XYZ file of C-alpha atoms in Angstrom:
275
model
C -13.793 7.582 25.901
C -17.428 6.877 25.040
C -19.659 4.131 26.367
C -20.903 1.340 24.128
C -24.340 2.947 24.080
C -22.872 6.287 22.994
C -20.959 4.549 20.201
C -24.168 2.881 19.000
C -25.946 6.244 19.059
C -23.127 7.837 17.046
C -23.324 5.067 14.439
C -27.102 5.477 14.224
C -26.610 9.213 13.727
C -24.124 8.533 10.912
C -26.700 6.325 9.165
C -29.298 9.095 9.425
C -26.856 11.662 8.035
C -26.079 9.395 5.075
C -29.782 8.806 4.380
C -30.410 12.561 4.420
C -27.450 13.321 2.162
C -28.544 10.767 -0.434
C -32.068 12.171 -0.406
C -31.477 15.922 -0.284
C -27.968 16.699 -1.589
C -27.615 16.678 -5.413
C -23.914 15.789 -5.320
C -24.179 13.014 -2.724
C -27.308 11.673 -4.362
C -25.545 11.379 -7.710
C -22.583 9.329 -6.458
C -22.051 5.761 -7.671
C -19.534 3.039 -6.823
C -17.539 4.073 -9.878
C -17.450 7.773 -8.976
C -16.592 6.997 -5.350
C -13.703 4.643 -6.147
C -10.974 7.253 -6.900
C -12.150 9.367 -3.971
C -11.899 6.359 -1.653
C -8.343 5.679 -2.808
C -7.485 9.318 -2.092
C -8.957 9.027 1.410
C -6.885 5.906 2.115
C -3.713 7.770 1.152
C -4.688 10.694 3.369
C -5.219 8.308 6.280
C -1.853 6.711 5.536
C -0.155 10.129 5.645
C -1.800 10.924 8.978
C -0.633 7.608 10.447
C 2.936 8.146 9.230
C 2.954 11.672 10.685
C 1.689 10.344 14.020
C -1.076 12.965 14.169
C -3.906 11.342 16.153
C -6.281 14.212 15.428
C -5.723 13.824 11.693
C -6.061 10.041 11.984
C -9.441 10.521 13.691
C -10.596 12.858 10.912
C -9.418 10.575 8.104
C -10.936 7.468 9.708
C -14.188 9.428 9.747
C -13.852 10.300 6.061
C -13.144 6.667 5.199
C -16.078 5.515 7.340
C -18.302 7.838 5.328
C -17.221 5.995 2.194
C -18.087 2.636 3.769
C -21.574 3.958 4.518
C -21.747 5.361 0.982
C -21.057 2.013 -0.698
C -23.517 0.246 1.590
C -26.210 2.859 0.917
C -25.739 2.653 -2.858
C -26.064 -1.139 -2.664
C -29.133 -0.867 -0.425
C -30.848 1.362 -2.976
C -30.181 -1.312 -5.608
C -31.556 -4.039 -3.336
C -28.174 -5.811 -3.211
C -27.135 -5.517 0.469
C -27.081 -2.989 3.296
C -24.765 -1.969 6.140
C -26.115 -4.743 8.387
C -25.035 -7.326 5.810
C -21.613 -5.687 5.659
C -21.080 -5.736 9.424
C -22.549 -9.196 9.987
C -20.419 -10.570 7.161
C -17.322 -9.006 8.689
C -18.149 -10.479 12.114
C -18.757 -13.961 10.720
C -15.483 -13.848 8.812
C -13.492 -12.757 11.877
C -15.099 -15.437 14.051
C -14.369 -18.128 11.468
C -10.752 -17.045 11.041
C -10.069 -16.839 14.796
C -10.976 -20.251 16.229
C -8.334 -19.729 18.926
C -10.410 -16.782 20.177
C -13.971 -17.893 19.432
C -13.951 -21.539 20.474
C -10.914 -23.510 19.320
C -11.642 -27.061 20.457
C -7.988 -27.781 21.222
C -7.695 -24.820 23.535
C -3.971 -24.583 22.741
C -2.356 -21.139 22.816
C -1.088 -19.934 19.426
C 1.853 -17.717 18.530
C 1.433 -14.754 16.180
C 3.094 -16.781 13.401
C 0.746 -19.722 13.947
C -2.241 -17.374 13.893
C -1.066 -15.915 10.551
C -0.693 -19.380 9.007
C -4.076 -20.513 10.339
C -5.590 -17.295 8.921
C -4.306 -18.056 5.422
C -5.467 -21.678 5.576
C -8.975 -20.638 6.599
C -9.047 -17.968 3.906
C -8.194 -20.706 1.412
C -11.168 -22.756 2.664
C -13.421 -19.720 2.190
C -12.240 -19.357 -1.393
C -13.556 -22.850 -2.181
C -10.635 -24.165 -4.185
C -9.204 -20.861 -5.375
C -5.442 -20.464 -5.117
C -3.693 -18.747 -2.218
C -2.655 -15.754 -4.320
C -5.943 -15.308 -6.169
C -7.354 -12.843 -3.660
C -4.654 -10.200 -4.159
C -6.339 -7.038 -5.543
C -5.448 -6.357 -9.182
C -5.553 -2.588 -8.669
C -3.251 -2.684 -5.635
C -0.198 -0.445 -6.069
C 2.802 -2.566 -7.145
C 5.031 -2.221 -4.069
C 2.179 -3.249 -1.803
C 1.101 -6.011 -4.180
C 4.626 -7.488 -4.126
C 4.581 -7.451 -0.316
C 1.169 -9.134 -0.154
C 2.140 -11.849 -2.641
C 5.343 -12.614 -0.752
C 3.616 -12.529 2.623
C 0.886 -14.917 1.496
C 3.466 -17.322 0.083
C 5.439 -17.085 3.319
C 2.354 -17.990 5.360
C 2.400 -21.487 3.838
C 6.167 -21.926 4.165
C 7.447 -20.625 0.812
C 10.098 -18.263 2.177
C 13.782 -17.893 2.999
C 14.980 -19.653 6.150
C 16.604 -16.453 7.436
C 16.415 -12.780 6.350
C 20.092 -12.751 5.345
C 19.395 -15.463 2.766
C 17.626 -12.943 0.541
C 20.733 -10.878 -0.264
C 22.307 -13.260 -2.800
C 18.993 -13.108 -4.682
C 19.016 -9.304 -4.571
C 22.602 -9.265 -5.867
C 21.693 -11.769 -8.598
C 18.742 -9.707 -9.814
C 20.732 -6.467 -9.693
C 23.499 -8.044 -11.779
C 20.935 -9.233 -14.323
C 19.429 -5.736 -14.487
C 22.864 -4.261 -15.154
C 23.468 -6.832 -17.864
C 20.082 -6.087 -19.433
C 20.855 -2.375 -19.576
C 24.208 -3.178 -21.162
C 22.460 -5.232 -23.849
C 20.048 -2.386 -24.453
C 22.849 0.143 -24.934
C 24.687 -2.183 -27.334
C 21.588 -2.834 -29.429
C 20.219 0.703 -29.412
C 21.981 1.818 -32.639
C 20.629 -1.243 -34.483
C 17.174 -2.146 -35.638
C 14.169 -0.943 -33.716
C 13.044 -4.526 -33.217
C 16.239 -5.405 -31.361
C 15.937 -2.284 -29.214
C 12.348 -3.131 -28.284
C 13.322 -6.652 -27.245
C 16.205 -5.464 -25.027
C 14.046 -2.685 -23.548
C 11.422 -5.256 -22.586
C 14.165 -7.423 -21.094
C 15.512 -4.480 -19.078
C 12.010 -3.760 -17.791
C 11.624 -7.379 -16.733
C 14.965 -7.455 -14.904
C 14.354 -4.146 -13.139
C 10.995 -5.535 -12.048
C 12.668 -8.661 -10.678
C 15.177 -6.479 -8.812
C 12.429 -4.380 -7.233
C 10.522 -7.537 -6.297
C 13.625 -8.932 -4.584
C 14.188 -5.653 -2.719
C 10.588 -5.668 -1.498
C 11.193 -9.205 -0.257
C 14.231 -7.960 1.667
C 12.136 -5.151 3.153
C 9.475 -7.627 4.246
C 11.986 -9.965 5.861
C 13.528 -7.104 7.836
C 10.185 -5.595 8.848
C 10.469 -2.481 6.678
C 7.399 -1.275 4.784
C 8.767 -0.493 1.283
C 6.047 2.054 0.513
C 6.742 3.951 3.743
C 10.509 3.730 3.236
C 10.288 4.983 -0.358
C 7.843 7.703 0.680
C 10.291 8.984 3.293
C 13.118 8.856 0.748
C 10.966 10.960 -1.616
C 10.273 13.475 1.161
C 14.004 13.690 1.945
C 14.866 14.222 -1.717
C 12.226 16.960 -1.955
C 13.578 18.749 1.151
C 17.163 18.696 -0.116
C 16.292 19.672 -3.681
C 14.112 22.548 -2.437
C 16.996 23.711 -0.233
C 19.326 23.597 -3.245
C 16.815 25.495 -5.376
C 16.224 28.202 -2.754
C 19.915 28.528 -1.893
C 20.993 29.003 -5.502
C 18.330 31.679 -5.938
C 19.508 33.488 -2.776
C 23.078 33.454 -4.119
C 21.992 34.814 -7.481
C 22.815 31.607 -9.312
C 20.916 29.941 -12.144
C 20.276 26.318 -11.225
C 19.870 25.357 -14.873
C 23.346 26.651 -15.746
C 25.240 25.062 -12.849
C 27.408 21.976 -13.181
C 26.480 18.791 -11.372
C 29.494 19.242 -9.073
C 28.286 22.733 -8.108
C 24.793 21.443 -7.416
C 26.183 18.526 -5.409
C 28.115 20.938 -3.186
C 24.934 22.805 -2.229
C 23.062 19.507 -1.929
C 25.671 18.377 0.614
C 25.136 21.617 2.546
C 21.483 20.721 2.949
C 22.411 17.180 3.908
C 24.788 18.501 6.581
C 21.921 20.587 7.995
C 19.943 17.393 8.539
C 17.470 17.979 5.726
């Protein structure tokens, strides 16, 4: 591992590289916050994939790519006279110090559990927001599964939560039953007027949303990241479907002309192979 001085030198080098890129590279020099935004989101997903795969080399690379974006945003702001990387880092340090009184000078000196730290964190964040609500800081553009988790977690930090994880299941069952009922209403009304169909479709959407929200809550209470869990389920489906597709081709079969039972049989073969 590197010394603190070597780390400082590396950061200084990164700043120089960014300055040079903005000055001499047409593409880098043309970037704006708006053009960087989708690229930054892509980099976050790539880092997430590397973490899930447990590839430390890939994690190192993707952290570097994401760090480049941090320098990018700071450099763009510096050129506008808004702020620079020093403001970014000092602001981050001040925020961490303020939110960790148990580390940086809690007068009581009492040890805190992880749960107590989380609650104290949310309370201090509320003070920083100067009267804004607890849930107001949740990013609007956050992907829905993650947004549901964040909303529930923030509410839990101030005590709005189930007493025990098992308590969530009746709610999940309730929402699932309502979703089934909503779909039934939609099927019954479909042959009628378009207005009635639109209303029931909107109701079905609402109930499916409530069901997903309840399932995310269950995931949170049992320590399962819903995005990771769903991502792995997608990967598993892809592996098994690809096996089915390749196997049917090897056997001279046309996947599009097979019955569901025939496809299920090959699907189960892949499942038995551990795919």
